[in-house]
């Protein structure tokens, strides 16, 4: 298994515009862009921090994973994404090692990255996203 870096940290927010004020005006981070990822029922905003990014996620649907997360746990840290060089190989290897994958095949996330989530029950309580980007 090879992990290249922390790709991004995913933060569930109730209101993207409101939350951006803190990250931009108070922390002084720059907004790289926003995007809707239909498949995940989210609107995302990316703010680079060094070689990684903070990903703010607002739900676009009451049945989406971010809406459910906020309902159960409140707004806050929702996932950590690790960059891998080859996501198909990483999924295969993790499955062989007994890790429960939410996605057994890659999906497409923000910026066209290939992504796959590992279940928090097999990662010591952290929802882990694998991400492969060109
Ligand atoms: C745009 C894209 C990108 O970067 O490009 C994204 O990031 S999209 C980011 C949003 N998309 C996703 O999150 C997709 C993957 N997520 C999922 O499939 C789901 O949210 C699950 C993680 C499977 C949780 O599903 P659901 O809420 O229905 O299950 P549940 O409430 O029964 O939770 C099962 C157990 O997992 C725990 N649990 C739930 N969400 C968690 C989280 N984010 N971090 C850590 N633990 C978590 C619950 O507390 C519970 O533990 P106990 O049983 O001990 O109480
Ligand atoms: Co993410």
PDB file of N, CA and C in Angstrom, residues 35-44 57-68 108:
ATOM      1  N   UNK A  35     -18.039  23.486  -6.365  1.00  0.00           N
ATOM      2  CA  UNK A  35     -18.516  22.520  -7.356  1.00  0.00           C
ATOM      3  C   UNK A  35     -19.642  21.698  -6.741  1.00  0.00           C
ATOM      4  N   UNK A  36     -20.601  21.295  -7.553  1.00  0.00           N
ATOM      5  CA  UNK A  36     -21.629  20.372  -7.071  1.00  0.00           C
ATOM      6  C   UNK A  36     -21.253  18.969  -7.538  1.00  0.00           C
ATOM      7  N   UNK A  37     -21.214  18.029  -6.598  1.00  0.00           N
ATOM      8  CA  UNK A  37     -20.971  16.627  -6.956  1.00  0.00           C
ATOM      9  C   UNK A  37     -22.294  15.894  -6.713  1.00  0.00           C
ATOM     10  N   UNK A  38     -23.046  15.738  -7.802  1.00  0.00           N
ATOM     11  CA  UNK A  38     -24.404  15.186  -7.722  1.00  0.00           C
ATOM     12  C   UNK A  38     -24.449  13.831  -7.026  1.00  0.00           C
ATOM     13  N   UNK A  39     -23.498  12.967  -7.422  1.00  0.00           N
ATOM     14  CA  UNK A  39     -23.522  11.596  -6.925  1.00  0.00           C
ATOM     15  C   UNK A  39     -23.419  11.525  -5.401  1.00  0.00           C
ATOM     16  N   UNK A  40     -22.715  12.494  -4.812  1.00  0.00           N
ATOM     17  CA  UNK A  40     -22.551  12.510  -3.350  1.00  0.00           C
ATOM     18  C   UNK A  40     -23.540  13.462  -2.677  1.00  0.00           C
ATOM     19  N   UNK A  41     -24.371  14.090  -3.484  1.00  0.00           N
ATOM     20  CA  UNK A  41     -25.370  15.029  -2.967  1.00  0.00           C
ATOM     21  C   UNK A  41     -24.730  16.138  -2.122  1.00  0.00           C
ATOM     22  N   UNK A  42     -23.672  16.717  -2.681  1.00  0.00           N
ATOM     23  CA  UNK A  42     -22.973  17.778  -1.964  1.00  0.00           C
ATOM     24  C   UNK A  42     -22.590  18.939  -2.877  1.00  0.00           C
ATOM     25  N   UNK A  43     -22.467  20.093  -2.221  1.00  0.00           N
ATOM     26  CA  UNK A  43     -21.805  21.236  -2.851  1.00  0.00           C
ATOM     27  C   UNK A  43     -20.503  21.405  -2.079  1.00  0.00           C
ATOM     28  N   UNK A  44     -19.383  21.433  -2.780  1.00  0.00           N
ATOM     29  CA  UNK A  44     -18.094  21.476  -2.092  1.00  0.00           C
ATOM     30  C   UNK A  44     -17.339  22.755  -2.414  1.00  0.00           C
ATOM     31  N   UNK A  57     -18.136  20.814   2.888  1.00  0.00           N
ATOM     32  CA  UNK A  57     -19.222  20.090   2.222  1.00  0.00           C
ATOM     33  C   UNK A  57     -20.579  20.507   2.769  1.00  0.00           C
ATOM     34  N   UNK A  58     -21.426  21.018   1.876  1.00  0.00           N
ATOM     35  CA  UNK A  58     -22.808  21.330   2.252  1.00  0.00           C
ATOM     36  C   UNK A  58     -23.721  20.364   1.508  1.00  0.00           C
ATOM     37  N   UNK A  59     -24.704  19.823   2.196  1.00  0.00           N
ATOM     38  CA  UNK A  59     -25.599  18.862   1.553  1.00  0.00           C
ATOM     39  C   UNK A  59     -26.544  19.545   0.569  1.00  0.00           C
ATOM     40  N   UNK A  60     -26.838  18.840  -0.521  1.00  0.00           N
ATOM     41  CA  UNK A  60     -27.824  19.366  -1.477  1.00  0.00           C
ATOM     42  C   UNK A  60     -29.139  18.593  -1.359  1.00  0.00           C
ATOM     43  N   UNK A  61     -29.182  17.629  -0.427  1.00  0.00           N
ATOM     44  CA  UNK A  61     -30.342  16.740  -0.324  1.00  0.00           C
ATOM     45  C   UNK A  61     -30.451  16.212   1.109  1.00  0.00           C
ATOM     46  N   UNK A  62     -31.672  16.239   1.683  1.00  0.00           N
ATOM     47  CA  UNK A  62     -31.823  15.764   3.070  1.00  0.00           C
ATOM     48  C   UNK A  62     -31.457  14.289   3.258  1.00  0.00           C
ATOM     49  N   UNK A  63     -31.412  13.520   2.171  1.00  0.00           N
ATOM     50  CA  UNK A  63     -31.054  12.091   2.277  1.00  0.00           C
ATOM     51  C   UNK A  63     -29.572  11.844   2.022  1.00  0.00           C
ATOM     52  N   UNK A  64     -28.809  12.880   1.734  1.00  0.00           N
ATOM     53  CA  UNK A  64     -27.400  12.700   1.407  1.00  0.00           C
ATOM     54  C   UNK A  64     -26.550  12.394   2.641  1.00  0.00           C
ATOM     55  N   UNK A  65     -25.338  11.877   2.427  1.00  0.00           N
ATOM     56  CA  UNK A  65     -24.474  11.503   3.557  1.00  0.00           C
ATOM     57  C   UNK A  65     -24.091  12.677   4.463  1.00  0.00           C
ATOM     58  N   UNK A  66     -23.976  13.863   3.894  1.00  0.00           N
ATOM     59  CA  UNK A  66     -23.605  15.015   4.727  1.00  0.00           C
ATOM     60  C   UNK A  66     -24.789  15.463   5.589  1.00  0.00           C
ATOM     61  N   UNK A  67     -25.990  15.447   5.016  1.00  0.00           N
ATOM     62  CA  UNK A  67     -27.176  15.809   5.802  1.00  0.00           C
ATOM     63  C   UNK A  67     -27.355  14.823   6.958  1.00  0.00           C
ATOM     64  N   UNK A  68     -27.153  13.530   6.654  1.00  0.00           N
ATOM     65  CA  UNK A  68     -27.318  12.506   7.703  1.00  0.00           C
ATOM     66  C   UNK A  68     -26.256  12.666   8.785  1.00  0.00           C
ATOM     67  N   UNK A 108     -16.534   9.074  -9.056  1.00  0.00           N
ATOM     68  CA  UNK A 108     -15.879  10.333  -9.386  1.00  0.00           C
ATOM     69  C   UNK A 108     -16.271  11.413  -8.389  1.00  0.00           C
TER      70      UNK A 108
END
